[in-house]
mmCIF file of C-alpha atoms and ligand atoms in Angstrom:
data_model
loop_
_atom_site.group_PDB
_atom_site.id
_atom_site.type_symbol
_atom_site.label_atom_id
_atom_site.label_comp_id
_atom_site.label_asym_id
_atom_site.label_seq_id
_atom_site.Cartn_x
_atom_site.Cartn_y
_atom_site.Cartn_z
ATOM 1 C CA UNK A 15 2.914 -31.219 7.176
ATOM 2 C CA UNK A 16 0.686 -30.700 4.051
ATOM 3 C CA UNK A 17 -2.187 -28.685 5.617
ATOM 4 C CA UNK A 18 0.157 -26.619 7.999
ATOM 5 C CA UNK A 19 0.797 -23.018 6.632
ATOM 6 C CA UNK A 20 3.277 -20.654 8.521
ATOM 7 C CA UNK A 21 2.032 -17.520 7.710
ATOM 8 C CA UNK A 22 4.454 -14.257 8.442
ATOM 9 C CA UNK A 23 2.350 -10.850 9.406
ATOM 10 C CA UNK A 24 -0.687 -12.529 9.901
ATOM 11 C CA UNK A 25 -1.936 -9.898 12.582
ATOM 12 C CA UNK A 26 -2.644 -7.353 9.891
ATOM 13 C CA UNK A 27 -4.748 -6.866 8.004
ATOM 14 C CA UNK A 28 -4.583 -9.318 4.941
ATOM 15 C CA UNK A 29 -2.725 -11.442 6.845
ATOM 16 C CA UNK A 30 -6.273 -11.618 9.323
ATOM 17 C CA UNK A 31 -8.177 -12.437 6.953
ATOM 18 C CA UNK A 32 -6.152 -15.090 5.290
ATOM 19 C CA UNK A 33 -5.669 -16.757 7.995
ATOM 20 C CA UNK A 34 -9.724 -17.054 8.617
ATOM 21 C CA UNK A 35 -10.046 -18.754 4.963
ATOM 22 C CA UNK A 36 -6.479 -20.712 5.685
ATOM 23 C CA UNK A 37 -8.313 -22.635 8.648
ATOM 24 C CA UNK A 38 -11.788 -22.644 6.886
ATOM 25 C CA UNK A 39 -10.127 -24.798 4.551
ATOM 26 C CA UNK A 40 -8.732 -26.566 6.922
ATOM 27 C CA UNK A 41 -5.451 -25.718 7.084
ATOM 28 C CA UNK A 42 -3.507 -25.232 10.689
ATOM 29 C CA UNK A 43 -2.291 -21.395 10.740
ATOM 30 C CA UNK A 44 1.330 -20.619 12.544
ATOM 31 C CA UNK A 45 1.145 -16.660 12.947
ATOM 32 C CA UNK A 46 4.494 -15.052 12.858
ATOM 33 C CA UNK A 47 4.217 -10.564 13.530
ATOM 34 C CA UNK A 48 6.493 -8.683 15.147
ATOM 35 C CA UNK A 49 2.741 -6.571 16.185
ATOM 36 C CA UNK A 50 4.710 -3.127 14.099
ATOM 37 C CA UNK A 51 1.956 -2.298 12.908
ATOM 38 C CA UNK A 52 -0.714 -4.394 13.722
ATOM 39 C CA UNK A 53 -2.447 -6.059 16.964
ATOM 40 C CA UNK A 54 -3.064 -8.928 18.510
ATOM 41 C CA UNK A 55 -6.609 -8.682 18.764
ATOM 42 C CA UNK A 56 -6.975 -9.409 15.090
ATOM 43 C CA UNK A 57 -5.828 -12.723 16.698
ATOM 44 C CA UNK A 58 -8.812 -12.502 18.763
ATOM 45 C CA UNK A 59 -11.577 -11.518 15.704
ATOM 46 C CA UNK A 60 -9.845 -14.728 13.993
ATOM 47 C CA UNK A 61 -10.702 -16.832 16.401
ATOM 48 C CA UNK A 62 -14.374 -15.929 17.338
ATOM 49 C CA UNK A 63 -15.001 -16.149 13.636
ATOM 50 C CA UNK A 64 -13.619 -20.229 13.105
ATOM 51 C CA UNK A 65 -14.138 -20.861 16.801
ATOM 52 C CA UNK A 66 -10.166 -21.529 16.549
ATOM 53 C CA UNK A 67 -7.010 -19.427 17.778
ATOM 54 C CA UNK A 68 -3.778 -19.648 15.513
ATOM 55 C CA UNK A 69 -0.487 -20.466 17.199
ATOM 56 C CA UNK A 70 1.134 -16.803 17.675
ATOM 57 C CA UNK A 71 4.617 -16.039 17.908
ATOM 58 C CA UNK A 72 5.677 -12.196 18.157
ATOM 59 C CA UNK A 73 8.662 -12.398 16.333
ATOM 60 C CA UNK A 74 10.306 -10.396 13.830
ATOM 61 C CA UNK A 75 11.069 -11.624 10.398
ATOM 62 C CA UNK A 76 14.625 -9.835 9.847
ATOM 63 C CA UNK A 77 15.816 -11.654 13.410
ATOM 64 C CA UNK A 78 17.144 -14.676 12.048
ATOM 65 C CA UNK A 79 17.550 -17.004 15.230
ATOM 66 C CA UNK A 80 14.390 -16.109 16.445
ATOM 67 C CA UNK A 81 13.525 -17.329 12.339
ATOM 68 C CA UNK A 82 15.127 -20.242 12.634
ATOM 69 C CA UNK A 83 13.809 -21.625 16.017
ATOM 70 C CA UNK A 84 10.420 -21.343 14.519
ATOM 71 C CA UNK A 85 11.355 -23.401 12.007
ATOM 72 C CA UNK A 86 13.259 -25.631 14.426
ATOM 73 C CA UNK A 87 10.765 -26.221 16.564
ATOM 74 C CA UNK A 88 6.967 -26.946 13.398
ATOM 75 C CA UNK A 89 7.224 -28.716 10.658
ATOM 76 C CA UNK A 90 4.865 -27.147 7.741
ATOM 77 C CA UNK A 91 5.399 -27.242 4.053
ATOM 78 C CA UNK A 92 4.575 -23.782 3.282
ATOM 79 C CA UNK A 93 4.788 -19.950 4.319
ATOM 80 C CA UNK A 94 3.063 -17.310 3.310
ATOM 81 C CA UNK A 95 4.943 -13.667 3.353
ATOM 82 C CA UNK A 96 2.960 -10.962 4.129
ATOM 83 C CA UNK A 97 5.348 -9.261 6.595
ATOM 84 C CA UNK A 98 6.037 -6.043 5.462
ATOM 85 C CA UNK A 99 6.132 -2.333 5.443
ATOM 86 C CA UNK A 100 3.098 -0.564 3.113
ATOM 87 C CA UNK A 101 3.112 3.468 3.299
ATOM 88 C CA UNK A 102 4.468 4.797 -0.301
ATOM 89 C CA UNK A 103 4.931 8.195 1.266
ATOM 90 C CA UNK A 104 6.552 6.801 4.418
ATOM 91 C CA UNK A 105 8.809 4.763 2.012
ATOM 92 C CA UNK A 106 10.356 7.805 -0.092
ATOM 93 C CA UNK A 107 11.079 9.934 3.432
ATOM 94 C CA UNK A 108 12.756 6.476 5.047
ATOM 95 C CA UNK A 109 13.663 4.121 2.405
ATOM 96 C CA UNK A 110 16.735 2.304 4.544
ATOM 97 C CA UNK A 111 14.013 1.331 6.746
ATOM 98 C CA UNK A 112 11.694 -0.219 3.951
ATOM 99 C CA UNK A 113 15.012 -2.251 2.253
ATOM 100 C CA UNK A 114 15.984 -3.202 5.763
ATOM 101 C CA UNK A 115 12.651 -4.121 6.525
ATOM 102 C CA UNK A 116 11.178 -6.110 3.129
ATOM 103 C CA UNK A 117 13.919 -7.212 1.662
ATOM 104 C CA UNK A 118 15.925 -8.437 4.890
ATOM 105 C CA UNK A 119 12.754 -10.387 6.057
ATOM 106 C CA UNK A 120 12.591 -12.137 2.644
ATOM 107 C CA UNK A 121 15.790 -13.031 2.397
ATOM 108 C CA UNK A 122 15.722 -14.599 5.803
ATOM 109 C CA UNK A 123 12.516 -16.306 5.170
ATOM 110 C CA UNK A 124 13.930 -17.876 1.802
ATOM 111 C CA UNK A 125 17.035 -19.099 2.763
ATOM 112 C CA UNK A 126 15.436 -20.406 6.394
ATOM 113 C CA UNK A 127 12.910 -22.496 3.661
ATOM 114 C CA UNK A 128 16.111 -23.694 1.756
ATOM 115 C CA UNK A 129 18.007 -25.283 4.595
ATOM 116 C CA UNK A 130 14.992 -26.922 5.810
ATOM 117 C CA UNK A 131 13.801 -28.191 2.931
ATOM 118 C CA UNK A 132 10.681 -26.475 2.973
ATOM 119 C CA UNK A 133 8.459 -26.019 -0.224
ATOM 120 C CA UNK A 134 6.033 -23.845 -1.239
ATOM 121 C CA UNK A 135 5.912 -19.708 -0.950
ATOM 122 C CA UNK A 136 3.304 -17.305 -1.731
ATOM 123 C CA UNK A 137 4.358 -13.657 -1.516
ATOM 124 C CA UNK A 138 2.672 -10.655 -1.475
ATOM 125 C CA UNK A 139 3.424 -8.464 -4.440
ATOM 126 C CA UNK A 140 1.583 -5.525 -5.723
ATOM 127 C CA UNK A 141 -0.060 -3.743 -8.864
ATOM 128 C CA UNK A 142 2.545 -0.786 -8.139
ATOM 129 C CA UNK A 143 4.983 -3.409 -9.765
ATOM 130 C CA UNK A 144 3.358 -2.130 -13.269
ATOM 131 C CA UNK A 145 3.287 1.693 -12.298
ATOM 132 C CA UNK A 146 1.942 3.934 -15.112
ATOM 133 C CA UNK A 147 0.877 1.171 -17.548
ATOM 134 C CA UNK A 148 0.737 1.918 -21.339
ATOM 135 C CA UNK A 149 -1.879 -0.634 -22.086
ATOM 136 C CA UNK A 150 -5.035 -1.431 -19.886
ATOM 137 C CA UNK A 151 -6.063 -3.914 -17.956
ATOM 138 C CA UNK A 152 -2.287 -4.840 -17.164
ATOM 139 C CA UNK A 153 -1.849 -8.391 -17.740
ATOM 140 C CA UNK A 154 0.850 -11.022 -15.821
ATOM 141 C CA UNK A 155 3.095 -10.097 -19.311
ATOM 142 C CA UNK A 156 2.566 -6.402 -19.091
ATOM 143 C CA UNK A 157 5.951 -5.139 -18.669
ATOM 144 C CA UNK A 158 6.897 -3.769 -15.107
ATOM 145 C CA UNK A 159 7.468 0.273 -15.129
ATOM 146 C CA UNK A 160 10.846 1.381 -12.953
ATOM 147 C CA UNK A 161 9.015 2.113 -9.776
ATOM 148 C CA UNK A 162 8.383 5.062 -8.488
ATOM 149 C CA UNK A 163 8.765 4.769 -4.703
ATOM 150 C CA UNK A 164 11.049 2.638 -2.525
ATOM 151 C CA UNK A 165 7.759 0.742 -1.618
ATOM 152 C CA UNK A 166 7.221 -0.488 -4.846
ATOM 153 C CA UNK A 167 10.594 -1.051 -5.371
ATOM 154 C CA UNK A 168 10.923 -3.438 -2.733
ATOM 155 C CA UNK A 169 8.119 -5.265 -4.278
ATOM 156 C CA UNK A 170 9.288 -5.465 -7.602
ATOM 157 C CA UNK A 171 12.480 -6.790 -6.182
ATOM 158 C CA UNK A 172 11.701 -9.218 -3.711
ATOM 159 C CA UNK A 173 9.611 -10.808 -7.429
ATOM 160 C CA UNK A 174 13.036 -11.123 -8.538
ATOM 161 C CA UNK A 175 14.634 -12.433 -5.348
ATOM 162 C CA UNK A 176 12.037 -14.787 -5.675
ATOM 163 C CA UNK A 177 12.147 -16.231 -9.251
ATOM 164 C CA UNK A 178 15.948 -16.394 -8.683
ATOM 165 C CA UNK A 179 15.761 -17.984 -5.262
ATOM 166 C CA UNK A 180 13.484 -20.972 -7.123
ATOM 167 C CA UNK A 181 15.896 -21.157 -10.585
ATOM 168 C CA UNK A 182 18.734 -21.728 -8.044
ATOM 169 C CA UNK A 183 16.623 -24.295 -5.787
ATOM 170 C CA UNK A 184 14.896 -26.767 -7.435
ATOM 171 C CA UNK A 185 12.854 -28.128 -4.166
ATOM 172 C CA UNK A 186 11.242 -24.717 -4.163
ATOM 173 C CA UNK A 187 7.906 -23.610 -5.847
ATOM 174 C CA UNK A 188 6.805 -19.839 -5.536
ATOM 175 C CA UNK A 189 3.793 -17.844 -6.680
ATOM 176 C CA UNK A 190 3.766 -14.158 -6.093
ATOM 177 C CA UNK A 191 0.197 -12.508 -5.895
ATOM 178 C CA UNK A 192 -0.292 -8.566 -7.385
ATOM 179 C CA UNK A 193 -2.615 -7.082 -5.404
ATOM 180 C CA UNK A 194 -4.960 -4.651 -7.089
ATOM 181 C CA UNK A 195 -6.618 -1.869 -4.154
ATOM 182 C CA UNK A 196 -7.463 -4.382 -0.958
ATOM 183 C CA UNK A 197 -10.485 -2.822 0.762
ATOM 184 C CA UNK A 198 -13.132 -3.703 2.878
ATOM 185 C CA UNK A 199 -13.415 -5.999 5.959
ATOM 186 C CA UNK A 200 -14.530 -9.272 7.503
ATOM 187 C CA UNK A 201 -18.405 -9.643 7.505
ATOM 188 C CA UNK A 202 -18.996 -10.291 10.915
ATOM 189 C CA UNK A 203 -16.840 -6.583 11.890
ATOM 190 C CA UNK A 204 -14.854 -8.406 13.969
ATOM 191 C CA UNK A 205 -11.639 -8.013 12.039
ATOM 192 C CA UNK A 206 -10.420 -5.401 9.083
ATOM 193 C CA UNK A 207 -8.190 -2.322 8.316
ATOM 194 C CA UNK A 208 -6.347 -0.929 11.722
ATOM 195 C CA UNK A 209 -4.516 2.384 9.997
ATOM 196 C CA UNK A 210 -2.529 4.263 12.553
ATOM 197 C CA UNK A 211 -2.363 7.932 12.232
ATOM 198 C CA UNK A 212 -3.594 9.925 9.652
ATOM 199 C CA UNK A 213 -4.970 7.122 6.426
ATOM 200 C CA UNK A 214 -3.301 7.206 3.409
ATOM 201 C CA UNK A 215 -5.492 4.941 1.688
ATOM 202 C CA UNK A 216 -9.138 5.992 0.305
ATOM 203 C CA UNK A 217 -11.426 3.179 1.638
ATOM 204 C CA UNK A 218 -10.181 4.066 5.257
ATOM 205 C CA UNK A 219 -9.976 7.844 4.882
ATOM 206 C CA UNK A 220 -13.526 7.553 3.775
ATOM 207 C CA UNK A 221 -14.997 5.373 6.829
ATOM 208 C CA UNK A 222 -13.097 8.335 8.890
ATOM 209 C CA UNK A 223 -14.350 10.934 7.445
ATOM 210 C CA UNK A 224 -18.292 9.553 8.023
ATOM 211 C CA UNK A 225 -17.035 8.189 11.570
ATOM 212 C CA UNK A 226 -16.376 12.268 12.484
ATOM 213 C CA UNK A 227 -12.876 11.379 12.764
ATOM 214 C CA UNK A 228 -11.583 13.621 9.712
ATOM 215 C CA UNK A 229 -13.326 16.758 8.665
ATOM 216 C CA UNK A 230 -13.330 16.046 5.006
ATOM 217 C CA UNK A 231 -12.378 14.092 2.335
ATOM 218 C CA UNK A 232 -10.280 15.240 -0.219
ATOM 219 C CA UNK A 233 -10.564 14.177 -3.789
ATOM 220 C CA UNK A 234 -7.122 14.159 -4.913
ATOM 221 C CA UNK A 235 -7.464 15.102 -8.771
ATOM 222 C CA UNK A 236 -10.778 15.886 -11.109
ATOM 223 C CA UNK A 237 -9.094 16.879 -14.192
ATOM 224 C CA UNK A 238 -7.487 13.210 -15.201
ATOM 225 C CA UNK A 239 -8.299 12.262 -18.629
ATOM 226 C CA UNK A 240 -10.701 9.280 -17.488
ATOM 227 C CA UNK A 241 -14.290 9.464 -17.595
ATOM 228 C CA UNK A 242 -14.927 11.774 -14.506
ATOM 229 C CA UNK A 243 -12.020 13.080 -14.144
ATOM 230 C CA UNK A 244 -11.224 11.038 -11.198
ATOM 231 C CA UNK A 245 -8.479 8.145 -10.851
ATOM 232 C CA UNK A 246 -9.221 4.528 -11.717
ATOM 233 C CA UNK A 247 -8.603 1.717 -9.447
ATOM 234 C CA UNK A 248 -9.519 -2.144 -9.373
ATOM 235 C CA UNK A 249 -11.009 -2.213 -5.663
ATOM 236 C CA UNK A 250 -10.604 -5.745 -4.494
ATOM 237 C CA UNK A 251 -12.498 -7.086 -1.378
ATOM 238 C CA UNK A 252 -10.521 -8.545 1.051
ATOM 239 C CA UNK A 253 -12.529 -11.290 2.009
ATOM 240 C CA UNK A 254 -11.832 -12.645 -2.051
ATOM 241 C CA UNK A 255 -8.469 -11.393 -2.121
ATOM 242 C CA UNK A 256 -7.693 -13.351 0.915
ATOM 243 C CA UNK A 257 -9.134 -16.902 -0.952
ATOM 244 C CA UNK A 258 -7.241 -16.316 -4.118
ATOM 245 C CA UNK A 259 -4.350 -17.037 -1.593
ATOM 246 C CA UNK A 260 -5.985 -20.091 -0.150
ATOM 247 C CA UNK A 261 -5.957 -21.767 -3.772
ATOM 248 C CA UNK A 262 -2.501 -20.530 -4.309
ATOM 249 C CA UNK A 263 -1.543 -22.684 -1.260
ATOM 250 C CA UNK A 264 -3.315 -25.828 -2.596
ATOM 251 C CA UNK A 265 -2.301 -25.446 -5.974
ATOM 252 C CA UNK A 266 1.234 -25.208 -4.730
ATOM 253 C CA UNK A 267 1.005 -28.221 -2.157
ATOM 254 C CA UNK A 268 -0.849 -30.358 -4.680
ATOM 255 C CA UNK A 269 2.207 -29.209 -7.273
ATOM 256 C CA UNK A 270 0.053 -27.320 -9.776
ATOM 257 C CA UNK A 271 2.298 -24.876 -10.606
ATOM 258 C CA UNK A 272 3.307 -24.510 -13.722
ATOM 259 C CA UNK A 273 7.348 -22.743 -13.857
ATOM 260 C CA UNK A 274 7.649 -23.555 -10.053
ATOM 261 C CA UNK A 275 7.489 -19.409 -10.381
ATOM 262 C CA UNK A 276 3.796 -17.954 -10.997
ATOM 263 C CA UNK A 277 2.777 -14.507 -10.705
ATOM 264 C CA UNK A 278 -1.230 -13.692 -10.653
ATOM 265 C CA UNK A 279 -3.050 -10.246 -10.776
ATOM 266 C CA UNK A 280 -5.591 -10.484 -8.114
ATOM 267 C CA UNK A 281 -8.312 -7.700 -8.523
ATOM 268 C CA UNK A 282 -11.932 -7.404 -9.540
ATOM 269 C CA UNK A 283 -11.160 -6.713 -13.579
ATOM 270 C CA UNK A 284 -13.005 -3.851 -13.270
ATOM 271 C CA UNK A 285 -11.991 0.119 -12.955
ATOM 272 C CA UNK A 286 -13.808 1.926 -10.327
ATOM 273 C CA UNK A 287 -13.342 5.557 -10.163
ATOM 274 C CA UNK A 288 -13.017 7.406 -6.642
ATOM 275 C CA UNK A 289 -16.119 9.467 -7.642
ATOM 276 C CA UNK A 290 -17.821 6.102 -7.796
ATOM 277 C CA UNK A 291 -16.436 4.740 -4.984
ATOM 278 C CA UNK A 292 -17.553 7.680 -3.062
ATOM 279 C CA UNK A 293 -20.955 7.317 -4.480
ATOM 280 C CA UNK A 294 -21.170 3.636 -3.755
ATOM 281 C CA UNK A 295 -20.177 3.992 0.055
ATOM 282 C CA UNK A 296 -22.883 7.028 0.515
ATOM 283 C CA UNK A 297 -25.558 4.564 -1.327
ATOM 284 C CA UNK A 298 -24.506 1.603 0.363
ATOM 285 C CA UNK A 299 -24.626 3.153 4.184
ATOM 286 C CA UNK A 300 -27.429 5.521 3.452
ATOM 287 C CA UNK A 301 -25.555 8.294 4.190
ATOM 288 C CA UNK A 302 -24.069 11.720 3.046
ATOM 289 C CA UNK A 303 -19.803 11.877 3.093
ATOM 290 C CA UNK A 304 -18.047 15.876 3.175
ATOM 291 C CA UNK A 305 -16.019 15.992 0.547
ATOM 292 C CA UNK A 306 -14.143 18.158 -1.914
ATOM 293 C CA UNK A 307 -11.921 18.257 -4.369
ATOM 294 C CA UNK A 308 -8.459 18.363 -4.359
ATOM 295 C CA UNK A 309 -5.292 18.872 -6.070
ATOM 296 C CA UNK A 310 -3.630 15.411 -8.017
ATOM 297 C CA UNK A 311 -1.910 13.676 -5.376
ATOM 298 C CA UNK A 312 2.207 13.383 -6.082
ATOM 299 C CA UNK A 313 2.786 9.369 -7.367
ATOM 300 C CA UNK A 314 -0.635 8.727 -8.292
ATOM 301 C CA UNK A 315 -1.185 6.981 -11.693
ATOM 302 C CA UNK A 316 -4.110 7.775 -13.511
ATOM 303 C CA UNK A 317 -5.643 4.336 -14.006
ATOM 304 C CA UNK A 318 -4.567 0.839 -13.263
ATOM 305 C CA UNK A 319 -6.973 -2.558 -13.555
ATOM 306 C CA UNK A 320 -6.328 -5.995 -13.752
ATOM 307 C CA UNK A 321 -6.969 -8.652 -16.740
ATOM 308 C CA UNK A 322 -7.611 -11.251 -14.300
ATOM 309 C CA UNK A 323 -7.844 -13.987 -17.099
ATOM 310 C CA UNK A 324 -5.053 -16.141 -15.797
ATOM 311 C CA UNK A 325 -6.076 -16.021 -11.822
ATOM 312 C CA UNK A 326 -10.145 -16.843 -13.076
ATOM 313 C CA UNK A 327 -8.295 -19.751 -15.701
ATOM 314 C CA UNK A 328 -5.844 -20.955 -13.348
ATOM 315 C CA UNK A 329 -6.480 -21.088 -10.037
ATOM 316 C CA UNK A 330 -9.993 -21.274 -10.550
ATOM 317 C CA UNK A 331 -10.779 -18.106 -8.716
ATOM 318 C CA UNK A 332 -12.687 -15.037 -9.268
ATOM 319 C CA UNK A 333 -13.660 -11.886 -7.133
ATOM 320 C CA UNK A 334 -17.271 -12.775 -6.227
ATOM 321 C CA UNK A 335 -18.257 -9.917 -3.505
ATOM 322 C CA UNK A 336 -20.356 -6.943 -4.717
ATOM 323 C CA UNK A 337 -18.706 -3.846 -3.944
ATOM 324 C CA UNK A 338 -22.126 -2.374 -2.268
ATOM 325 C CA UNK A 339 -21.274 -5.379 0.240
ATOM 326 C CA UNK A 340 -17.973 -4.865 0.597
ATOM 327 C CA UNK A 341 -18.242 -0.884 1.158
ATOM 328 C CA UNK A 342 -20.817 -2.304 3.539
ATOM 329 C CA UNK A 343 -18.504 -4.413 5.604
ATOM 330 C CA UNK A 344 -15.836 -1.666 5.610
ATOM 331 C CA UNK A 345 -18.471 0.736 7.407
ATOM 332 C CA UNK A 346 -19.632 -1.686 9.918
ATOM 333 C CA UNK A 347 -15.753 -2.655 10.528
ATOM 334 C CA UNK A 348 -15.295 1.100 11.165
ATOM 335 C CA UNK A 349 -18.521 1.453 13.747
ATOM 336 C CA UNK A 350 -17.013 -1.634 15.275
ATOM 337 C CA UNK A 351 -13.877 -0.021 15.915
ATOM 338 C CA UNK A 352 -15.741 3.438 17.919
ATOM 339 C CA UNK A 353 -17.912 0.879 20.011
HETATM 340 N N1 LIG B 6 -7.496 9.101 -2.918
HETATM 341 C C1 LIG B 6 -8.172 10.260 -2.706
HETATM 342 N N2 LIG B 6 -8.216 10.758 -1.438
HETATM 343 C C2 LIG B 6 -7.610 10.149 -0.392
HETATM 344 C C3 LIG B 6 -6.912 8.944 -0.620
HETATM 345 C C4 LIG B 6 -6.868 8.457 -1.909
HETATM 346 O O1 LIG B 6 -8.723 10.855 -3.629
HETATM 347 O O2 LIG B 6 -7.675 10.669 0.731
HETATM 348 C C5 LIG B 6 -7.466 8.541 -4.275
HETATM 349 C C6 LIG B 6 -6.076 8.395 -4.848
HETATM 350 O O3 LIG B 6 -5.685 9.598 -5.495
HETATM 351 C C7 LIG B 6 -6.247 7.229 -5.786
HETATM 352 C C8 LIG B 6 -7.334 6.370 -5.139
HETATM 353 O O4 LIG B 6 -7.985 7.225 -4.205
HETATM 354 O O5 LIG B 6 -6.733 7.675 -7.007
HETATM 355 C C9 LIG B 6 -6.786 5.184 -4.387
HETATM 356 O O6 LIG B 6 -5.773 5.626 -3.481
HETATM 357 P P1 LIG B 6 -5.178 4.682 -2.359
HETATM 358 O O7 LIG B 6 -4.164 5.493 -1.597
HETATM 359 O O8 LIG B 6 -6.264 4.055 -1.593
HETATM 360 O O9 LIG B 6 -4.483 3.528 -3.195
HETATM 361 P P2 LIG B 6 -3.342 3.631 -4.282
HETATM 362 O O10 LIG B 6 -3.929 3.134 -5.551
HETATM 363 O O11 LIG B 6 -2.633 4.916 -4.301
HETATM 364 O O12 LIG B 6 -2.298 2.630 -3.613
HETATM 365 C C10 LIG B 6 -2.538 1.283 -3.585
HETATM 366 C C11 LIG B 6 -1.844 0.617 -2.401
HETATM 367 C C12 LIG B 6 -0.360 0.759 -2.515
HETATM 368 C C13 LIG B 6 0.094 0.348 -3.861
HETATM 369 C C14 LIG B 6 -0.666 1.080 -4.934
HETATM 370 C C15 LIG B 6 -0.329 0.708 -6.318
HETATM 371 O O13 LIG B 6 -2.242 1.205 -1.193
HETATM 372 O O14 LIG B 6 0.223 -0.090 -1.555
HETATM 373 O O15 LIG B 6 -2.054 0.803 -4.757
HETATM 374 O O16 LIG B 6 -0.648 -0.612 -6.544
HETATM 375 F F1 LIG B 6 1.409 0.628 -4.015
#
């Protein structure tokens, strides 16, 4: 099954949005969550927006029967990971849980493909792979840093589990995406970003902070040695990050690929500071954010930004949203969710 995608954590929130462009495209979507930290609704949003509802099965990725009846019972040709624990902080205080967690699910995943002959993976991998980069933008080649939190380790070794897992196999093709900063939400509001508890993450802390929710924002660092003093980040919408894995798909079902192994930086190319972003939500929604600044935040790198060269050459994508829009469509998602 060519245009049949099985696609693991596809509740959440780039998973949700994937799957909209997945059937867009025309592809038939097979959700797999175990709902940990996500919701079914997004199931919901998916479906009023392409007027079709995925398959859904609440399953867990690390439960390897309940693995292996899925791929018992549908045929599909590829799988896209996405299952997977995201809080840095979360991951230094708990670590066994993120190993057991991203790792264990991979491993399952990749040796379920294996003995059913299945083809093609994308995986979800993440900018934090190159931690405190010497040179900027960080290319593909830019050598990884050791990483700095059990979150990023994970990522950086489920890469390698991956290359290995397609040296070893040669029916296998895999393409791992970096992610720069995801942000933003679904134009129509009806799905996005569901953080539970406090946000870690700026775009949703900010949306909070004008929602009433939180007091204030804090600016976490205004004495970096960038141009205001703030971090730099490559904010990608999720909307575009969600088609760059649409053409990874195709490219690996048409057999495009290159090594059988590909890694891409997905982000915008360019460095957006949190002063900026700031600036650029308050513009964008008309309105005035509380904010102050802050001491550095423990972990953070000063600046990080993609050289998207090989993601624009090779897969014929590019980041197309305007970040006005997509600060836009992360307020509205926001307002959506208080209705
Ligand atoms: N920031 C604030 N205040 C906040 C939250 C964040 O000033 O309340 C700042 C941070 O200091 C940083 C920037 O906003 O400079 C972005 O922070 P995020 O937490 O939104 O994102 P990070 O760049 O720290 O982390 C993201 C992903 C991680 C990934 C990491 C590195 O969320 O999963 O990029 O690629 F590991």
């Amino acid at each position: 099954m060519h245009n049949r995608v099985l696609v693991t954590g596809g509740a959440g929130y780039i998973g949700s949005h994937t799957t909209v462009e997945l059937i867009n495209a025309g592809y038939e979507v097979i959700v797999v969550d175990n709902l940990s930290n996500s919701d079914r609704g997004a199931l919901e949003g998916v479906r009023q927006i392409t007027g079709v509802e995925p398959k859904f099965i609440e399953a867990d990725c690390c439960d390897r029967d309940a693995m292996r009846r899925v791929f018992e019972e549908y045929e599909f040709d590829s799988v896209i990971h996405f299952a997977a624990y995201k809080a840095v902080g979360e991951s230094v205080a708990e670590p066994a849980k993120y190993y057991r967690n991203n790792i264990l699910s991979f491993v399952t995943i990749l040796e379920l493909m294996c003995e059913f002959g299945r083809k093609n993976i994308l995986f979800s991998s993440s900018a934090t792979v190159y931690g405190d980069a010497d040179v900027l933008p960080v290319t593909e080649l830019t050598p990884r840093k050791p990483a700095t939190s059990p979150y990023g380790n994970t990522k950086q070794m489920a890469e390698d589990i991956l290359r290995d897992m397609v040296a070893a196999n040669e029916h296998l093709s895999g393409i791992a995406l970096r992610y720069f900063n995801p942000i933003g939400a679904h134009p129509s509001a009806l799905i996005g970003e569901l953080p539970r508890g406090v946000p870690n993450n700026l775009v949703p802390y900010i949306t909070q902070t004008a929602a009433g929710i939180r007091e204030c924002l804090s600016i976490f660092g205004d004495d970096y040695d960038t141009p205001d003093g703030s971090c730099l980040r490559d904010y990608i919408d999720v909307v575009d990050l969600a088609k760059a894995h649409v053409v990874a798909i195709q490219r690996l079902v048409d057999g495009r690929n290159k090594h059988r192994y590909e890694i891409f930086n997905v982000g915008t190319g360019r460095p957006v500071s949190v002063f900026e972003l700031v600036r650029g939500f308050e513009e964008a929604n008309s309105l005035k954010l509380n904010y102050k600044v802050a001491p550095r935040r423990a972990g953070d790198v000063m600046a990080v930004w993609a050289d998207t060269r090989l993601a624009n050459e090779e897969l014929g994508w590019r980041a197309e949203r305007e970040l006005y829009d997509t600060l836009r469509a992360a307020w509205e998602w926001e307002k959506h969710l208080r209705q």
